Short mmCIF file of C-alpha atoms in Angstrom, two decimals:
data_model
loop_
_atom_site.label_atom_id
_atom_site.label_comp_id
_atom_site.label_asym_id
_atom_site.label_seq_id
_atom_site.Cartn_x
_atom_site.Cartn_y
_atom_site.Cartn_z
CA MET C 350 -0.01 -0.03 -0.09
CA HIS C 351 3.03 2.39 0.08
CA ASP C 352 2.75 2.71 -3.79
CA THR C 353 -0.53 4.42 -4.42
CA GLY C 354 0.05 4.86 -8.19
CA THR C 355 -0.02 8.65 -7.99
CA ALA C 356 2.43 11.27 -8.82
CA PRO C 357 4.06 13.41 -6.10
CA PRO C 358 1.59 16.06 -4.74
CA SER C 359 1.18 19.24 -6.79
CA ALA C 360 1.12 22.70 -5.19
CA PRO C 361 -2.81 22.54 -4.89
CA ALA C 362 -2.48 19.05 -3.47
CA ARG C 363 0.02 20.24 -0.82
CA LYS C 364 -2.49 23.02 0.03
CA GLN C 365 -5.14 20.44 0.57
CA ASP C 366 -2.72 18.41 2.73
CA ALA C 367 -2.11 21.56 4.82
CA GLU C 368 -5.82 22.07 5.15
CA THR C 369 -6.62 18.51 6.24
CA ALA C 370 -3.74 18.57 8.61
CA ALA C 371 -4.96 21.61 10.45
CA PRO C 372 -6.09 21.00 14.00
CA HIS C 373 -9.74 20.82 14.68
CA ASP C 374 -11.46 23.25 17.00
CA ASP C 375 -11.84 22.03 20.63
CA GLY C 376 -8.72 19.90 20.35
CA LYS C 377 -9.33 18.35 23.65
CA HIS C 378 -12.38 16.46 22.22
CA ALA C 379 -11.31 16.35 18.57
CA ARG C 380 -8.75 13.65 17.61
CA ARG C 381 -7.73 12.62 14.19
CA PHE C 382 -8.07 8.95 13.38
CA GLY C 383 -5.01 6.84 13.07
CA LEU C 384 -4.65 3.74 10.93
CA PRO C 385 -6.22 1.32 13.57
CA ILE C 386 -9.26 3.48 14.22
CA ALA C 387 -9.65 4.20 10.48
CA THR C 388 -9.58 0.44 9.75
CA CYS C 389 -12.04 -0.20 12.59
CA LEU C 390 -14.42 2.37 10.97
CA VAL C 391 -14.32 0.45 7.76
CA MET C 392 -14.74 -2.99 9.30
CA GLY C 393 -17.51 -1.79 11.70
CA ASN C 394 -19.47 -0.13 8.97
CA ILE C 395 -19.17 -3.11 6.49
CA ILE C 396 -20.16 -5.53 9.26
CA GLY C 397 -23.49 -4.61 10.86
CA GLY C 398 -25.96 -7.31 12.08
CA GLY C 399 -26.59 -9.01 8.72
CA ILE C 400 -23.65 -11.39 9.28
CA PHE C 401 -25.65 -13.22 11.95
CA LEU C 402 -28.20 -14.28 9.40
CA LEU C 403 -26.02 -14.76 6.30
CA PRO C 404 -25.14 -18.42 6.63
CA ALA C 405 -28.92 -19.40 6.71
CA SER C 406 -29.64 -16.94 3.87
CA VAL C 407 -27.19 -18.64 1.49
CA ALA C 408 -27.52 -22.24 2.79
CA PRO C 409 -30.28 -23.10 0.34
CA PHE C 410 -27.75 -22.74 -2.56
CA GLY C 411 -25.22 -25.07 -1.05
CA THR C 412 -21.52 -24.55 -0.44
CA ILE C 413 -21.25 -23.08 -3.99
CA SER C 414 -22.19 -19.82 -2.20
CA LEU C 415 -18.64 -19.68 -0.86
CA VAL C 416 -17.58 -19.22 -4.46
CA ALA C 417 -19.84 -16.18 -4.71
CA PHE C 418 -18.21 -14.87 -1.52
CA ALA C 419 -14.77 -15.23 -3.13
CA VAL C 420 -15.83 -13.40 -6.35
CA LEU C 421 -17.56 -10.59 -4.32
CA THR C 422 -14.50 -10.18 -2.12
CA ALA C 423 -12.30 -9.70 -5.26
CA GLY C 424 -14.69 -7.00 -6.40
CA ALA C 425 -14.77 -5.27 -2.97
CA ILE C 426 -11.01 -5.33 -2.86
CA ALA C 427 -10.83 -3.61 -6.35
CA LEU C 428 -13.31 -1.02 -5.14
CA ALA C 429 -11.18 -0.55 -1.92
CA LEU C 430 -7.97 -0.01 -3.91
CA VAL C 431 -9.69 2.57 -6.21
CA PHE C 432 -10.90 4.48 -3.15
CA GLY C 433 -7.30 4.30 -1.76
CA ARG C 434 -5.99 5.79 -5.05
CA LEU C 435 -8.58 8.47 -5.19
CA ALA C 436 -8.05 9.42 -1.55
CA ALA C 437 -4.33 9.55 -2.04
CA ARG C 438 -4.84 12.13 -4.81
CA ASP C 439 -7.48 14.12 -2.98
CA PRO C 440 -7.65 13.56 0.77
CA ARG C 441 -10.53 15.79 1.64
CA THR C 442 -13.62 14.79 3.52
CA GLY C 443 -16.44 13.72 1.36
CA GLY C 444 -15.02 10.80 -0.59
CA PRO C 445 -17.13 9.92 -3.61
CA TYR C 446 -18.67 13.46 -3.61
CA VAL C 447 -15.35 15.05 -3.85
CA TYR C 448 -14.10 12.77 -6.67
CA ALA C 449 -17.31 13.01 -8.51
CA ARG C 450 -17.54 16.79 -8.35
CA GLU C 451 -13.92 17.26 -9.46
CA ALA C 452 -14.30 14.91 -12.44
CA PHE C 453 -17.78 15.77 -13.72
CA GLY C 454 -18.91 19.05 -11.97
CA ASP C 455 -21.35 20.22 -9.39
CA PHE C 456 -24.30 18.21 -10.46
CA ALA C 457 -22.56 14.79 -10.33
CA GLY C 458 -21.06 15.76 -7.00
CA PHE C 459 -24.46 16.75 -5.63
CA LEU C 460 -26.00 13.51 -6.80
CA ALA C 461 -23.27 11.50 -5.02
CA ALA C 462 -23.88 13.41 -1.87
CA TRP C 463 -27.62 13.40 -1.96
CA SER C 464 -27.71 9.59 -2.74
CA TYR C 465 -25.20 8.89 0.06
CA TRP C 466 -26.88 11.03 2.64
CA ILE C 467 -30.35 9.27 1.96
CA THR C 468 -28.56 5.94 2.41
CA THR C 469 -27.00 6.79 5.75
CA TRP C 470 -30.05 8.02 7.59
CA VAL C 471 -32.39 5.47 6.18
CA SER C 472 -29.94 2.81 7.14
CA ASN C 473 -29.56 4.06 10.66
CA ALA C 474 -33.34 3.67 11.14
CA ALA C 475 -33.17 0.25 9.68
CA LEU C 476 -30.09 -0.76 11.93
CA ALA C 477 -31.94 0.54 15.09
CA VAL C 478 -35.15 -1.38 14.30
CA ALA C 479 -33.22 -4.57 13.63
CA ALA C 480 -31.15 -4.15 16.82
CA VAL C 481 -34.25 -4.03 18.88
CA GLY C 482 -34.95 -7.61 17.93
CA TYR C 483 -31.63 -8.71 19.41
CA LEU C 484 -32.04 -6.52 22.40
CA ASP C 485 -35.42 -8.36 23.11
CA VAL C 486 -33.40 -11.57 23.72
CA LEU C 487 -31.72 -9.81 26.60
CA MET C 488 -34.76 -7.86 27.97
CA PRO C 489 -38.41 -7.87 26.89
CA VAL C 490 -38.98 -4.64 24.84
CA THR C 491 -41.04 -5.94 21.91
CA ASP C 492 -44.07 -6.86 23.95
CA HIS C 493 -45.41 -3.33 23.54
CA GLN C 494 -45.26 -1.15 20.32
CA TRP C 495 -44.07 2.01 22.00
CA THR C 496 -41.49 0.21 24.20
CA ALA C 497 -39.90 -1.18 21.19
CA CYS C 498 -40.02 2.20 19.50
CA LEU C 499 -38.40 3.95 22.47
CA ALA C 500 -35.75 1.25 22.45
CA ALA C 501 -35.05 1.87 18.88
CA LEU C 502 -34.73 5.55 19.44
CA GLY C 503 -32.48 5.05 22.27
CA LEU C 504 -30.15 2.84 20.26
CA GLN C 505 -29.86 5.75 17.71
CA LEU C 506 -29.34 8.46 20.33
CA LEU C 507 -26.33 6.82 22.03
CA PRO C 508 -24.06 6.83 19.10
CA ALA C 509 -25.24 10.42 18.18
CA LEU C 510 -24.14 11.55 21.67
CA ALA C 511 -20.73 9.91 21.10
CA ASN C 512 -20.50 11.77 17.77
CA LEU C 513 -21.51 15.19 19.21
CA ALA C 514 -19.03 14.69 22.07
CA GLY C 515 -16.23 14.81 19.36
CA THR C 516 -14.16 12.64 17.03
CA ARG C 517 -12.04 11.45 19.93
CA TYR C 518 -15.05 9.69 21.40
CA VAL C 519 -16.33 8.44 17.99
CA GLY C 520 -13.04 6.65 17.53
CA ALA C 521 -12.99 5.20 20.95
CA VAL C 522 -16.51 3.76 20.66
CA GLN C 523 -15.72 2.38 17.19
CA LEU C 524 -12.52 0.65 18.44
CA VAL C 525 -14.23 -0.78 21.43
CA ALA C 526 -17.32 -1.95 19.53
CA THR C 527 -15.22 -3.51 16.79
CA VAL C 528 -13.06 -5.47 19.31
CA LEU C 529 -16.17 -6.68 21.25
CA LYS C 530 -18.11 -7.92 18.26
CA PHE C 531 -15.12 -9.61 16.62
CA LEU C 532 -14.25 -11.57 19.61
CA PRO C 533 -17.31 -13.81 19.50
CA LEU C 534 -17.35 -13.96 15.65
CA LEU C 535 -13.70 -15.01 15.57
CA LEU C 536 -14.55 -17.55 18.33
CA VAL C 537 -17.02 -19.13 16.04
CA ALA C 538 -14.90 -18.72 12.88
CA PHE C 539 -11.77 -20.36 14.34
CA GLY C 540 -13.36 -22.40 17.16
CA GLY C 541 -15.55 -23.97 14.40
CA LEU C 542 -12.62 -25.52 12.84
CA PHE C 543 -12.23 -27.82 15.87
CA PHE C 544 -15.75 -28.98 15.56
CA PHE C 545 -16.06 -28.96 11.78
CA ASP C 546 -17.82 -32.03 10.34
CA PRO C 547 -17.79 -32.35 6.60
CA ALA C 548 -20.98 -34.26 6.74
CA ASN C 549 -22.80 -31.10 7.73
CA LEU C 550 -21.92 -29.26 4.59
CA GLY C 551 -24.61 -30.62 2.54
CA PRO C 552 -24.41 -30.63 -1.33
CA PHE C 553 -22.10 -28.33 -3.19
CA ARG C 554 -25.06 -27.16 -5.31
CA ALA C 555 -28.37 -27.61 -3.40
CA SER C 556 -30.67 -25.64 -5.75
CA ASP C 557 -31.99 -26.62 -9.13
CA ASP C 558 -29.99 -23.79 -10.72
CA GLY C 559 -26.92 -24.37 -12.90
CA ALA C 560 -23.53 -23.45 -11.39
CA LEU C 561 -23.55 -19.94 -12.70
CA GLY C 562 -27.26 -19.42 -11.72
CA ALA C 563 -26.38 -20.69 -8.28
CA VAL C 564 -23.54 -18.33 -7.81
CA SER C 565 -25.43 -15.28 -9.17
CA ALA C 566 -28.46 -16.09 -6.97
CA SER C 567 -26.46 -16.43 -3.74
CA ALA C 568 -24.27 -13.36 -4.82
CA ALA C 569 -27.51 -11.33 -5.05
CA ILE C 570 -27.96 -11.93 -1.28
CA LEU C 571 -24.44 -11.29 -0.36
CA LEU C 572 -23.80 -8.24 -2.57
CA PHE C 573 -24.66 -5.68 0.10
CA SER C 574 -22.59 -7.20 2.71
CA TYR C 575 -19.71 -5.04 1.60
CA LEU C 576 -21.43 -1.64 1.64
CA GLY C 577 -19.48 0.63 3.80
CA VAL C 578 -16.02 -0.07 2.02
CA GLU C 579 -15.91 3.89 1.31
CA SER C 580 -16.04 4.80 4.99
CA ALA C 581 -12.39 5.82 5.41
CA ALA C 582 -12.50 7.82 2.19
CA VAL C 583 -15.70 9.76 3.27
CA SER C 584 -13.94 10.63 6.44
CA ALA C 585 -10.50 11.36 4.87
CA GLY C 586 -10.31 14.80 6.45
CA GLU C 587 -10.53 13.22 9.95
CA VAL C 588 -7.68 10.67 9.19
CA ARG C 589 -4.03 11.26 10.03
CA ASP C 590 -1.91 11.30 6.94
CA PRO C 591 -4.74 10.47 4.61
CA ARG C 592 -2.85 10.03 1.46
CA ARG C 593 -1.24 7.07 3.18
CA ASN C 594 -3.71 5.76 5.69
CA VAL C 595 -7.05 5.94 3.88
CA GLY C 596 -5.98 3.45 1.26
CA ARG C 597 -4.49 1.12 3.90
CA ALA C 598 -7.41 1.29 6.29
CA THR C 599 -9.91 0.66 3.28
CA VAL C 600 -8.03 -2.54 2.10
CA LEU C 601 -7.30 -3.75 5.59
CA GLY C 602 -10.88 -3.18 6.74
CA THR C 603 -12.33 -4.81 3.68
CA LEU C 604 -10.00 -7.74 4.02
CA GLY C 605 -10.76 -8.11 7.75
CA ALA C 606 -14.44 -8.02 7.03
CA ALA C 607 -14.10 -10.55 4.19
CA LEU C 608 -12.09 -12.87 6.53
CA VAL C 609 -14.88 -12.85 9.14
CA TYR C 610 -17.54 -13.37 6.60
CA LEU C 611 -15.90 -16.24 4.93
CA LEU C 612 -14.52 -18.13 7.92
CA GLY C 613 -17.83 -17.41 9.92
CA THR C 614 -20.01 -18.75 7.18
CA LEU C 615 -17.72 -21.85 6.65
CA ALA C 616 -17.69 -22.58 10.39
CA VAL C 617 -21.56 -22.57 10.63
CA PHE C 618 -21.81 -24.64 7.47
CA GLY C 619 -19.50 -27.23 9.15
CA THR C 620 -21.08 -27.18 12.59
CA VAL C 621 -24.76 -26.98 11.84
CA ALA C 622 -26.45 -29.78 9.60
CA HIS C 623 -27.47 -28.47 6.26
CA ASP C 624 -31.00 -29.39 6.70
CA LYS C 625 -31.30 -27.50 10.00
CA LEU C 626 -29.34 -24.61 8.66
CA VAL C 627 -31.67 -23.94 5.76
CA GLY C 628 -34.61 -23.28 8.21
CA SER C 629 -32.51 -21.64 10.83
CA THR C 630 -33.42 -18.08 12.12
CA ALA C 631 -30.33 -17.83 14.24
CA PRO C 632 -27.34 -19.72 12.57
CA PHE C 633 -24.70 -18.43 14.83
CA THR C 634 -26.68 -19.43 17.90
CA ASP C 635 -27.18 -22.95 16.51
CA ALA C 636 -23.30 -23.12 15.78
CA VAL C 637 -22.46 -22.02 19.32
CA ASN C 638 -24.92 -24.45 20.93
CA ALA C 639 -23.57 -27.24 18.65
CA MET C 640 -19.85 -26.45 19.54
CA PHE C 641 -20.21 -26.03 23.36
CA GLY C 642 -23.62 -27.57 24.13
CA GLY C 643 -26.27 -25.91 26.28
CA SER C 644 -28.57 -23.12 25.17
CA TRP C 645 -26.63 -19.99 26.13
CA GLY C 646 -25.65 -19.42 22.55
CA GLY C 647 -28.65 -17.31 21.93
CA THR C 648 -27.68 -14.84 24.59
CA ALA C 649 -24.10 -14.68 23.59
CA VAL C 650 -24.88 -14.04 19.97
CA ALA C 651 -27.52 -11.45 20.72
CA VAL C 652 -24.94 -9.49 22.82
CA ALA C 653 -22.48 -9.70 19.78
CA ALA C 654 -25.12 -8.63 17.42
CA LEU C 655 -26.21 -5.75 19.52
CA VAL C 656 -22.65 -4.44 19.99
CA SER C 657 -22.04 -4.95 16.24
CA MET C 658 -25.12 -2.81 15.30
CA VAL C 659 -24.34 -0.06 17.93
CA GLY C 660 -20.76 0.17 16.43
CA ALA C 661 -22.26 0.42 12.89
CA LEU C 662 -24.64 3.03 14.11
CA ASN C 663 -21.79 5.00 15.51
CA GLY C 664 -19.77 4.88 12.25
CA TRP C 665 -22.73 5.56 9.96
CA THR C 666 -23.77 8.50 12.05
CA LEU C 667 -20.45 10.08 11.53
CA LEU C 668 -20.56 9.37 7.69
CA SER C 669 -24.14 10.79 7.58
CA ALA C 670 -22.65 14.21 8.39
CA GLN C 671 -19.43 14.09 6.54
CA THR C 672 -20.63 14.08 2.91
CA PRO C 673 -23.29 16.94 3.42
CA TYR C 674 -20.55 18.86 5.27
CA ALA C 675 -18.16 18.69 2.16
CA ALA C 676 -21.11 19.61 -0.21
CA ALA C 677 -22.10 22.55 2.13
CA LYS C 678 -18.57 23.91 1.95
CA ASP C 679 -18.96 24.03 -1.85
CA GLY C 680 -22.46 25.71 -1.58
CA LEU C 681 -24.28 22.63 -2.70
CA PHE C 682 -25.93 21.85 0.63
CA PRO C 683 -27.43 24.35 3.12
CA SER C 684 -24.57 26.22 4.83
CA ALA C 685 -25.70 24.94 8.28
CA PHE C 686 -24.18 21.53 7.37
CA ALA C 687 -20.81 23.08 7.24
CA THR C 688 -20.97 23.83 11.03
CA LYS C 689 -18.31 21.85 12.78
CA ARG C 690 -17.54 21.29 16.49
CA ARG C 691 -15.02 19.02 18.08
CA GLY C 692 -14.17 17.84 14.62
CA VAL C 693 -17.78 16.67 14.01
CA PRO C 694 -20.31 18.41 11.65
CA THR C 695 -22.80 18.71 14.39
CA VAL C 696 -25.84 19.99 12.31
CA GLY C 697 -25.43 16.97 9.93
CA VAL C 698 -25.44 14.53 13.00
CA LEU C 699 -28.54 16.27 14.49
CA VAL C 700 -30.39 16.24 11.19
CA THR C 701 -29.67 12.62 10.54
CA VAL C 702 -30.89 11.69 14.10
CA VAL C 703 -34.10 13.58 13.63
CA LEU C 704 -34.86 12.02 10.10
CA ALA C 705 -33.88 8.55 11.25
CA SER C 706 -36.03 8.85 14.43
CA LEU C 707 -39.04 10.09 12.48
CA LEU C 708 -38.69 7.10 10.07
CA THR C 709 -38.32 4.80 13.09
CA VAL C 710 -41.51 6.21 14.70
CA TYR C 711 -43.20 5.83 11.33
CA ASN C 712 -42.22 2.18 11.18
CA TYR C 713 -43.80 1.40 14.48
CA THR C 714 -47.04 3.39 13.82
CA ALA C 715 -47.69 2.78 10.08
CA GLY C 716 -48.14 -1.08 10.47
CA PRO C 717 -47.30 -3.75 7.96
CA ALA C 718 -48.68 -1.44 5.11
CA GLY C 719 -45.86 1.15 5.81
CA VAL C 720 -43.17 2.12 3.41
CA PHE C 721 -40.39 1.45 5.74
CA GLU C 722 -39.29 -1.81 4.09
CA VAL C 723 -39.50 -0.12 0.74
CA LEU C 724 -37.23 2.68 1.77
CA VAL C 725 -34.67 0.21 3.22
CA LEU C 726 -34.68 -1.60 -0.12
CA VAL C 727 -34.18 1.73 -2.00
CA THR C 728 -30.98 2.31 -0.02
CA THR C 729 -29.46 -0.74 -1.63
CA PHE C 730 -29.55 1.28 -4.76
CA THR C 731 -28.81 4.75 -3.41
CA ALA C 732 -25.61 3.42 -1.78
CA THR C 733 -24.13 2.16 -5.12
CA VAL C 734 -24.68 5.57 -6.98
CA PRO C 735 -21.61 7.15 -5.31
CA TYR C 736 -19.65 3.99 -6.04
CA LEU C 737 -20.42 4.22 -9.85
CA LEU C 738 -19.59 7.99 -9.80
CA ALA C 739 -16.39 7.59 -7.98
CA THR C 740 -15.10 4.69 -10.02
CA ALA C 741 -16.26 6.55 -13.19
CA ALA C 742 -14.13 9.54 -12.05
CA GLN C 743 -11.02 7.39 -11.65
CA LEU C 744 -11.52 6.07 -15.20
CA TYR C 745 -11.89 9.67 -16.29
CA PHE C 746 -8.69 10.76 -14.53
CA LEU C 747 -6.85 7.82 -16.15
CA ALA C 748 -8.25 8.38 -19.74
CA SER C 749 -7.61 12.16 -19.57
CA GLY C 750 -3.99 11.72 -19.19
CA GLN C 751 -3.58 14.17 -16.35
CA ARG C 752 -0.01 13.39 -15.21
CA GLU C 753 -0.32 14.92 -11.76
CA ARG C 754 -2.95 12.38 -11.04
CA VAL C 755 -1.67 9.04 -12.27
CA ARG C 756 1.75 7.75 -13.21
CA ARG C 757 1.94 6.49 -16.79
CA GLY C 758 3.81 3.32 -15.58
CA ARG C 759 0.72 2.27 -13.43
CA LEU C 760 -1.91 3.19 -16.01
CA VAL C 761 -2.79 -0.34 -17.07
CA ARG C 762 -3.00 -1.62 -13.53
CA ASP C 763 -5.05 1.33 -12.28
CA ALA C 764 -7.38 1.08 -15.36
CA VAL C 765 -7.97 -2.69 -14.79
CA LEU C 766 -8.73 -1.97 -11.08
CA ALA C 767 -11.04 0.94 -11.93
CA ALA C 768 -12.84 -1.20 -14.58
CA ALA C 769 -13.30 -4.16 -12.16
CA ALA C 770 -14.60 -1.73 -9.47
CA PHE C 771 -17.07 -0.22 -11.91
CA GLY C 772 -18.25 -3.61 -12.91
CA PHE C 773 -18.63 -4.60 -9.23
CA SER C 774 -20.68 -1.44 -8.60
CA MET C 775 -22.99 -2.17 -11.56
CA TRP C 776 -23.46 -5.68 -10.27
CA LEU C 777 -24.57 -4.13 -6.92
CA VAL C 778 -27.19 -2.07 -8.79
CA ALA C 779 -28.39 -5.12 -10.67
CA GLY C 780 -28.60 -6.97 -7.38
CA ALA C 781 -30.85 -4.31 -5.90
CA GLY C 782 -33.78 -5.39 -8.20
CA TYR C 783 -35.95 -3.51 -10.57
CA ALA C 784 -38.32 -2.04 -7.92
CA ALA C 785 -35.34 -0.72 -5.82
CA VAL C 786 -33.70 0.85 -8.90
CA TYR C 787 -36.94 2.43 -10.01
CA GLN C 788 -37.78 3.87 -6.59
CA GLY C 789 -34.11 4.83 -6.04
CA VAL C 790 -34.11 6.87 -9.20
CA LEU C 791 -37.27 8.74 -7.97
CA PHE C 792 -35.34 9.54 -4.78
CA LEU C 793 -32.39 10.95 -6.85
CA PHE C 794 -34.83 13.00 -8.91
CA ALA C 795 -36.36 14.40 -5.74
CA GLY C 796 -33.06 16.02 -5.00
CA VAL C 797 -32.94 17.85 -8.33
CA PRO C 798 -35.05 20.84 -7.12
CA VAL C 799 -32.75 21.01 -4.04
CA TYR C 800 -29.74 21.15 -6.37
CA ALA C 801 -31.48 23.86 -8.60
CA TRP C 802 -32.17 25.96 -5.50
CA MET C 803 -28.56 25.71 -4.15
CA ALA C 804 -26.96 26.16 -7.48
CA ALA C 805 -29.08 29.35 -7.98
CA ARG C 806 -28.01 30.67 -4.51
CA LYS C 807 -24.36 29.92 -5.25
CA LYS C 808 -24.52 31.82 -8.56
CA ARG C 809 -26.09 34.81 -7.03
CA ALA C 810 -23.49 34.79 -4.23
CA ALA C 811 -20.72 34.66 -6.85
CA HIS C 812 -22.30 37.77 -8.64
CA ARG C 813 -22.54 39.70 -5.29
CA SER C 814 -19.00 38.92 -4.28
CA PRO C 815 -16.29 41.39 -5.50
CA SER C 816 -14.25 40.13 -8.36
#
C-alpha cells in the first residue's frame, strides 16, 4: 500500500494536505483517526448485524455460495483499492462526492452527496429497528409497540451523543465496538474448525439452478454485505496522513470483514447440519450451541449482534454528516451543514438523528402497510450511486492523461482496477432489483429541485462577491 500509483503532490494538493492537517477546534475533544481507528471504521460499517443471518440466507444454494463470496471479495477489494488511489490524490472529507464533483462538475457531485446522505439516515433507522430484535433476547422490549419504538430511538441516540462529544469519542466507541463484536465472531470462525464436520456441509449445489445461476443467486443476497467500504475515504479529512492511511485502512478493513464473513460462514456450514441450517433463524446461535452444548448461545450471539449494530450506528452517524459537510462547503448543501464542532459536523449529525428517528416512529405506527421496508430496499440502490460515480471519476482521470494524478507506468494496472470496481458497482445495482432501482431513481430526482435552488443561490452569491 506504499505505492498508491499517484504522482508526487502538486502545489494545490500540498495546500489540501495543509488544510486536512490543520487541527480541529476544541482539540481536547477532537482527535484525528490513526490507521487502527480508520480500519475499525471500515470494518465496523461493513459488518453490521446481517452477518448473523448470512449463513442461513445462502444455505439453500449449497456450499457453492462460498464461491460467490470469493468473487464478491475480489470486487470489493478492487473498489477498496480505487478508493485508496482517489483518496491519495485528493484527501478531503467527502469521498465519492469530492471525486465525482472534481471529475464531472457540481451536479454529479451533488447526486453523489444526496444519494449517500439518503442511504445513511435510512440505514440508521433500519439498523436501530433490527437491533431491537436482538435487544429483546436480553430484555423484553417488543411486547409493547411504544416500548420497542423507544428502545430503537435510544439505540440511535447513544451513538449520536458519542458523535456530538467529538471525534475522540467516536474513535473510542468504534474501536471498543469492533473488538467486542469480533471476539465472538472469531471464536465461532476459528473455534468452528475444531468442531468442523464435513457431513454437515450438504451438497455443493443444493438448488436446481446451474452453477452460474447458483453463484449469481447467492451473490444477489451477499452483494450488500460489503457496503461501507468507502467509510475511510468519506472521513479522509479526519484521518491522520490520509494520502497514506485511507487506502491502507480501506483495504485492511475490507480484508478483515471478508475474513470474518468467509470463515464465519464456513464454520456455521461445518457445525450445523445443512437441513437444519436452511430453516434456521439464528445460525450463529445454533453453531455455538452445537460447539459447546447448552442453550446459552442465543444470549451470546444477541450481545455480539447488539454491539455490532451499535458500532455500525456509531460509524454511519459520522458518515451521515461528512458528505453533506463537504457539499455545504462548496455551496451545494445548506450552509448549516458546514458547522463543525469538536471535529464533527454537528448539524449533519442532528439532522440525521431527527430524520432517522421520524422514520423509526413511522415504522412502528404505520403497521405492515408502511413504506419502511421499501425505503430500506431503496438504500441498496442509493448506496451504489456514489460507487459508480467515484469509479467513473477514476476512469476519467486515467483516460484524460492528467499526469499529476496518475503515473503512466501504473496506467494499465489502475485502469484494470477501476474497470473491475465499476463492474462490481454495476453488479450491486443489478442485485438491488428492478423495484429498488426504479424507486431509487425517484429519490435521486427528488433531489434535483434542491440542487437547482442551491446552485441558484451559489450563482447569486458569486455575482454579489467582489471580483
